Structures are given as C-alpha cells and as structure tokens.
Amino acid sequence: MAVRLPLVVVAFMATVAAIVSWQVLIRLDEAQSRRLRDVAAAHLDGLAAALTDPVIREDVWEIYDALDRARQDHAGLRPTDTVVATPNGNVLASSDPRAYPSWSTVPATFPAQARQARDLAVRTDGARALARRDLSSGGHGIGSIYASFDLAPLLSERRSVQWTLLATNLAITLALAAMAWFTVRRMMRPLRTLARHLQDEGGAGIMPVPEEETRRAGPEGAALYAAFNRMAEAVRDRETLSRTLAEEERLASLGRLASGMAHEINNPLGGLFNAIDTLKAHGERPDVRRRSLDLVERGLKGIRDVVRATLVTHRADRDQRELGPEDLNDLQLLIGPEIRRRGLILTWDNAVRSPVAVPAVAMRQVVLNLLLNAAQATPADGEVTLTARAVDDGLLVVTVEDTGGGMDADGHDLLSGRRERCVGSGGGGNGLGLLMVRRLIGELGGTIVSEPRFPVGTSIRVTVPCRSLEIERLANVA
C-alpha cells in the first residue's frame, strides 16, 4: 500500500494535469487564432485603403511604395509575402518582385488556399498563414491582395507554454507523490509493526510490541499496540494452557489404565512365583523343569509387552519413528483391561501390514484417546470398533466407532475446531482428550471427521498424510 497509494496519487495528478493542460492549450490556440485573424484583418484593411487608388490607376510604383511601408511587424505577426493582383489573376506588384514579378500570373496556390482575413487559412506546413482581401470601387472588383504571415513567433510562444505546463505539472505531481509516499509510510508504520510481530519466527508465536516502541507511537498507535499486546498475551496464555491441559489429559488417560495394567502384570507374576516354587520343589525332574521354564518365559514376555506398550505411549518426545503395525496392536493390549472392566466388546481390524511414514508416538496418542473416549461413552455390552487402513494415495485412515449415546454438539464442534473451550466430550468427560486429538491431528497435517453412526453411536474418522519423516526431521533441525 505504501507504493500503490502514491502511484494512485500520481495517476490522478497526471490525469488532472493532462486535462488542465489540454484546456489551457485549447484556450491558447483560440486566443492566438483570434489575435492572428484580427491582426491580419487590420493589416489588409490598411493595405486596401492605401492601394485602392493606385490599383485603379495601375500605378505599380506607388503600389510598391505602399507595400514597402507595410512590411513592419503587426503585434508580433510578421507579413512575409504580399501580392497585389488584377481581377484576371495577373500580378500588379508584390513585396518580393523577384519571386512574383509584375504582370506575371499569380501562383495557383494563392487563390486556392487564401481566404478572407476573418477566415485565415494556415498552410499544411503549419509555419505560415494565408489571407486575401478583395479590392472594390463603386461596387466593382478592381483586384485582390494576397498576404502570407510568418507564424514562428506564435509557435514559439505555444511551445514555451507547453514546456512550462509540462515542467510545472511534473514537478507538482512528483512533489505530491513523494508527500503521499512519506505520509502513507508513516500512517502504515503501526501496521508494519503489527505484521512483523504477528509472524511466528522460530516457533516463538505471537510476540508483544515492546514498551519503548509503544511510547514512540502516537495516541492511536499506542492504543492499537496495547490492544494487540493484550491479545498476544491471551493467545500465548491459551496456547500454554492448551499444552498443559493436553499433557495432563495424556497422563490422566494413562492413569485410567493403571489399574488394568497392574492386573495385566500381577497375573503373570502369580504364575511366575508358582513356577519358581515348582522348580524349587521338583526342579530335578526334566518335564517339570521344562513346563516351569515355559511358564516363566510366557509370563515374562507378557510383562515385557505391557511395559513396552505403556512406555512407548507415555513418551513425551515427538520422535520421527514411523508407525508400524505393532504400534496399533499395542493399543489393543493397553485398552483391553478398560474394555473388560466395562463389559464391552472390542472389534479390532488393523489392516496396516508395513510401516507407514506417520510419526508413531503422536498417532498412538490420537488413537488411544479416541478409544478411551469411545469406551467411556459406550454402555455395558456395547461395542467399540477400530479400523485402520493405509490407502494407496499416501494416506493413513483410522476409524473408531462406538455404540454409545452419540457425541453431543459440543464434542463435534471441539473436534472440528468451531469451538475452543472444553465443555464436554459426548461421553461425560471434560473434552480434554478431544482437544488434544484435534491439536495432534493439526500437527500431523491431517483431518478428523465425526458423524453419527447408524443406528446408534458415533463414528470418528482420522485421515493423516504419509510424509517423508527424514525430510521433516531435517527441516525441524534447520
């Protein structure tokens, strides 16, 4: 705008200057033409009065004398050639006898181009004008006077006016353009400052305007900066609160699984202690030793799988490891105790057969929160379903469905981004899990769609594009 607005001013000024100059030149042309006709008429009237008697007498020498006396300038209009002719077109005398000798024929261009003084004709070269005055006596024509005038002084005057107008208009236009440029830049200084602080440089978010810069601004700029700073602080506080709440919700979701995990670990531990007691009592028997060691191995593997799944889900860092089939299957192990505690049916359809270029930790957290919300919203004997597909066009699609009472409007608005506050989750929760899901999906560049499931329940479909994680990692380092 700091460039476009001065250009608009220049365009308007150039248009106004062109119109004004055009009108001035039209008026100048009219004034010069009127003056030229008046001077030409006065010159020819004077010649006619002085030449009437000599023409009647055909006194060539007296005609020459009169023409010689009339050769001076007339109000800046200089006559160049004057020819006095008889009615039959012969030259009686002229101001230039060598070019137009007496009793020679008048050049054809004179009668063809010359008009009466009041209708002065300008020749095609633009440098001369031709005029004619007919002489009469007693109502009879006795001859004609042809005169040409040099227009060089008038043309010089017109060029001088044109250059003066051009220089004046150009100077005024440039001066106003410079004033407009400086004025607009000064007026737009607060906007440039706000634009600079709105840019998220280095992931720092919206930065408030410093106090010293606020003091340098005028009253309106200071008020604008103060309002912006309040907004920036509110946005940063909300982002901090959102991250804090999301982290708390992540920890809370793991806490809700703690009791189930304890049961999943305690069961193998009981078998391990029994196997150890058996080995102590009957360790010398090969068959007992083999069965006991197999039981110990199965129990330790079960504990290892539970601990590994919990630790991977609990990791706070956002590593760039690709999502594999086992990452989704671990969630089946984690959600299992909650499903059994509530008396639900879990339908698991994981069609992901190979690693996909999606951050594993973030995607596991998204799916786990959706499964926990679905389990919380589903009554006893209900069903929770997970379907995962890696489609050909580079997308990972995960769908979580339940047979609960359906997600309320606040929950749909929270997932779609139409609402920022956590007012509900559709299943009696506080909505923090849905808020974190939406934030994580935004970081992954994906989309989330929630819709009612027929005949009852809710269906939530998450679509995440597969990316080159190595390129993304290098970009984050840069």
mmCIF file of C-alpha atoms in Angstrom, residues 168-308:
data_model
loop_
_atom_site.group_PDB
_atom_site.id
_atom_site.type_symbol
_atom_site.label_atom_id
_atom_site.label_comp_id
_atom_site.label_asym_id
_atom_site.label_seq_id
_atom_site.Cartn_x
_atom_site.Cartn_y
_atom_site.Cartn_z
ATOM 1 C CA THR A 168 5.112 22.594 -13.643
ATOM 2 C CA ASN A 169 2.751 19.607 -13.708
ATOM 3 C CA LEU A 170 5.631 17.145 -13.465
ATOM 4 C CA ALA A 171 7.159 18.972 -10.508
ATOM 5 C CA ILE A 172 3.820 19.216 -8.685
ATOM 6 C CA THR A 173 2.992 15.563 -9.406
ATOM 7 C CA LEU A 174 6.357 14.312 -8.165
ATOM 8 C CA ALA A 175 6.194 16.509 -5.076
ATOM 9 C CA LEU A 176 2.709 15.248 -4.199
ATOM 10 C CA ALA A 177 3.753 11.647 -4.897
ATOM 11 C CA ALA A 178 6.715 11.997 -2.526
ATOM 12 C CA MET A 179 4.486 13.583 0.118
ATOM 13 C CA ALA A 180 1.936 10.784 -0.304
ATOM 14 C CA TRP A 181 4.652 8.129 -0.049
ATOM 15 C CA PHE A 182 6.101 9.545 3.165
ATOM 16 C CA THR A 183 2.630 10.168 4.620
ATOM 17 C CA VAL A 184 1.363 6.675 3.841
ATOM 18 C CA ARG A 185 4.522 5.032 5.160
ATOM 19 C CA ARG A 186 4.168 6.993 8.376
ATOM 20 C CA MET A 187 0.478 6.079 8.637
ATOM 21 C CA MET A 188 1.232 2.413 7.968
ATOM 22 C CA ARG A 189 4.078 2.148 10.491
ATOM 23 C CA PRO A 190 1.784 0.599 13.165
ATOM 24 C CA LEU A 191 0.508 -1.960 10.653
ATOM 25 C CA ARG A 192 4.035 -2.929 9.629
ATOM 26 C CA THR A 193 4.980 -3.292 13.282
ATOM 27 C CA LEU A 194 1.954 -5.499 13.964
ATOM 28 C CA ALA A 195 2.655 -7.601 10.859
ATOM 29 C CA ARG A 196 6.231 -8.132 11.998
ATOM 30 C CA HIS A 197 5.153 -9.216 15.464
ATOM 31 C CA LEU A 198 2.427 -11.487 14.097
ATOM 32 C CA GLN A 199 4.988 -13.557 12.214
ATOM 33 C CA ASP A 200 5.837 -16.754 14.037
ATOM 34 C CA GLU A 201 9.613 -16.620 13.730
ATOM 35 C CA GLY A 202 11.427 -19.596 15.162
ATOM 36 C CA GLY A 203 8.208 -21.032 16.604
ATOM 37 C CA ALA A 204 8.067 -18.318 19.274
ATOM 38 C CA GLY A 205 4.441 -17.475 18.479
ATOM 39 C CA ILE A 206 2.916 -14.004 18.553
ATOM 40 C CA MET A 207 5.324 -11.533 20.124
ATOM 41 C CA PRO A 208 4.042 -8.445 22.026
ATOM 42 C CA VAL A 209 5.157 -4.991 20.923
ATOM 43 C CA PRO A 210 7.955 -3.691 23.194
ATOM 44 C CA GLU A 211 7.134 -0.879 25.586
ATOM 45 C CA GLU A 212 9.671 1.557 24.094
ATOM 46 C CA GLU A 213 8.122 1.136 20.642
ATOM 47 C CA THR A 214 4.679 1.763 22.111
ATOM 48 C CA ARG A 215 5.873 5.009 23.688
ATOM 49 C CA ARG A 216 7.225 6.254 20.337
ATOM 50 C CA ALA A 217 3.840 5.771 18.651
ATOM 51 C CA GLY A 218 1.104 8.388 18.800
ATOM 52 C CA PRO A 219 -2.002 8.071 20.940
ATOM 53 C CA GLU A 220 -3.863 5.967 18.373
ATOM 54 C CA GLY A 221 -0.814 3.779 17.725
ATOM 55 C CA ALA A 222 -0.273 3.289 21.441
ATOM 56 C CA ALA A 223 -3.899 2.238 21.895
ATOM 57 C CA LEU A 224 -3.586 -0.171 18.975
ATOM 58 C CA TYR A 225 -0.358 -1.657 20.361
ATOM 59 C CA ALA A 226 -1.912 -2.023 23.813
ATOM 60 C CA ALA A 227 -4.892 -3.918 22.375
ATOM 61 C CA PHE A 228 -2.547 -6.103 20.330
ATOM 62 C CA ASN A 229 -0.381 -6.863 23.360
ATOM 63 C CA ARG A 230 -3.450 -7.905 25.351
ATOM 64 C CA MET A 231 -4.485 -10.196 22.507
ATOM 65 C CA ALA A 232 -0.950 -11.620 22.186
ATOM 66 C CA GLU A 233 -0.769 -12.356 25.909
ATOM 67 C CA ALA A 234 -4.202 -14.003 25.795
ATOM 68 C CA VAL A 235 -3.180 -16.155 22.821
ATOM 69 C CA ARG A 236 0.080 -17.201 24.441
ATOM 70 C CA ASP A 237 -1.678 -17.973 27.733
ATOM 71 C CA ARG A 238 -4.258 -20.037 25.877
ATOM 72 C CA GLU A 239 -1.582 -21.940 23.963
ATOM 73 C CA THR A 240 0.323 -22.611 27.189
ATOM 74 C CA LEU A 241 -2.868 -23.733 28.927
ATOM 75 C CA SER A 242 -3.792 -25.918 25.968
ATOM 76 C CA ARG A 243 -0.412 -27.644 26.011
ATOM 77 C CA THR A 244 -0.610 -28.080 29.774
ATOM 78 C CA LEU A 245 -4.130 -29.483 29.650
ATOM 79 C CA ALA A 246 -3.210 -31.780 26.774
ATOM 80 C CA GLU A 247 -0.242 -33.137 28.714
ATOM 81 C CA GLU A 248 -2.393 -33.581 31.811
ATOM 82 C CA GLU A 249 -5.003 -35.401 29.771
ATOM 83 C CA ARG A 250 -2.340 -37.664 28.314
ATOM 84 C CA LEU A 251 -1.122 -38.519 31.795
ATOM 85 C CA ALA A 252 -4.704 -38.898 33.025
ATOM 86 C CA SER A 253 -5.514 -41.341 30.238
ATOM 87 C CA LEU A 254 -2.535 -43.456 31.292
ATOM 88 C CA GLY A 255 -3.648 -43.167 34.894
ATOM 89 C CA ARG A 256 -7.055 -44.576 33.964
ATOM 90 C CA LEU A 257 -5.204 -47.552 32.504
ATOM 91 C CA ALA A 258 -3.014 -48.049 35.570
ATOM 92 C CA SER A 259 -5.376 -50.392 37.368
ATOM 93 C CA GLY A 260 -5.783 -52.543 34.289
ATOM 94 C CA MET A 261 -2.040 -52.589 33.738
ATOM 95 C CA ALA A 262 -1.498 -53.679 37.335
ATOM 96 C CA HIS A 263 -3.883 -56.578 36.750
ATOM 97 C CA GLU A 264 -2.123 -57.462 33.488
ATOM 98 C CA ILE A 265 1.215 -57.584 35.303
ATOM 99 C CA ASN A 266 0.024 -59.233 38.512
ATOM 100 C CA ASN A 267 -1.476 -62.231 36.709
ATOM 101 C CA PRO A 268 1.832 -63.247 35.058
ATOM 102 C CA LEU A 269 3.665 -62.529 38.323
ATOM 103 C CA GLY A 270 1.456 -65.022 40.155
ATOM 104 C CA GLY A 271 2.269 -67.660 37.574
ATOM 105 C CA LEU A 272 5.970 -66.832 37.789
ATOM 106 C CA PHE A 273 6.024 -67.285 41.550
ATOM 107 C CA ASN A 274 4.182 -70.599 41.187
ATOM 108 C CA ALA A 275 6.723 -71.717 38.567
ATOM 109 C CA ILE A 276 9.602 -70.745 40.871
ATOM 110 C CA ASP A 277 8.044 -72.703 43.773
ATOM 111 C CA THR A 278 7.609 -75.701 41.471
ATOM 112 C CA LEU A 279 11.228 -75.511 40.375
ATOM 113 C CA LYS A 280 12.354 -75.344 43.987
ATOM 114 C CA ALA A 281 10.358 -78.432 44.871
ATOM 115 C CA HIS A 282 10.690 -80.560 41.718
ATOM 116 C CA GLY A 283 13.477 -78.936 39.750
ATOM 117 C CA GLU A 284 15.301 -82.195 39.275
ATOM 118 C CA ARG A 285 12.549 -83.555 37.011
ATOM 119 C CA PRO A 286 13.126 -82.600 33.350
ATOM 120 C CA ASP A 287 9.426 -82.447 32.425
ATOM 121 C CA VAL A 288 8.578 -80.213 35.392
ATOM 122 C CA ARG A 289 11.606 -78.032 34.700
ATOM 123 C CA ARG A 290 10.586 -77.633 31.017
ATOM 124 C CA ARG A 291 6.945 -76.756 31.823
ATOM 125 C CA SER A 292 8.002 -74.324 34.537
ATOM 126 C CA LEU A 293 10.523 -72.581 32.311
ATOM 127 C CA ASP A 294 7.920 -72.277 29.513
ATOM 128 C CA LEU A 295 5.522 -70.698 32.001
ATOM 129 C CA VAL A 296 8.244 -68.275 33.173
ATOM 130 C CA GLU A 297 9.043 -67.323 29.570
ATOM 131 C CA ARG A 298 5.399 -66.678 28.667
ATOM 132 C CA GLY A 299 4.872 -64.635 31.797
ATOM 133 C CA LEU A 300 7.974 -62.506 31.230
ATOM 134 C CA LYS A 301 7.015 -61.892 27.596
ATOM 135 C CA GLY A 302 3.560 -60.760 28.702
ATOM 136 C CA ILE A 303 5.034 -58.363 31.257
ATOM 137 C CA ARG A 304 7.548 -57.107 28.671
ATOM 138 C CA ASP A 305 4.787 -56.386 26.128
ATOM 139 C CA VAL A 306 2.667 -54.489 28.651
ATOM 140 C CA VAL A 307 5.612 -52.426 29.909
ATOM 141 C CA ARG A 308 6.824 -51.676 26.391
#
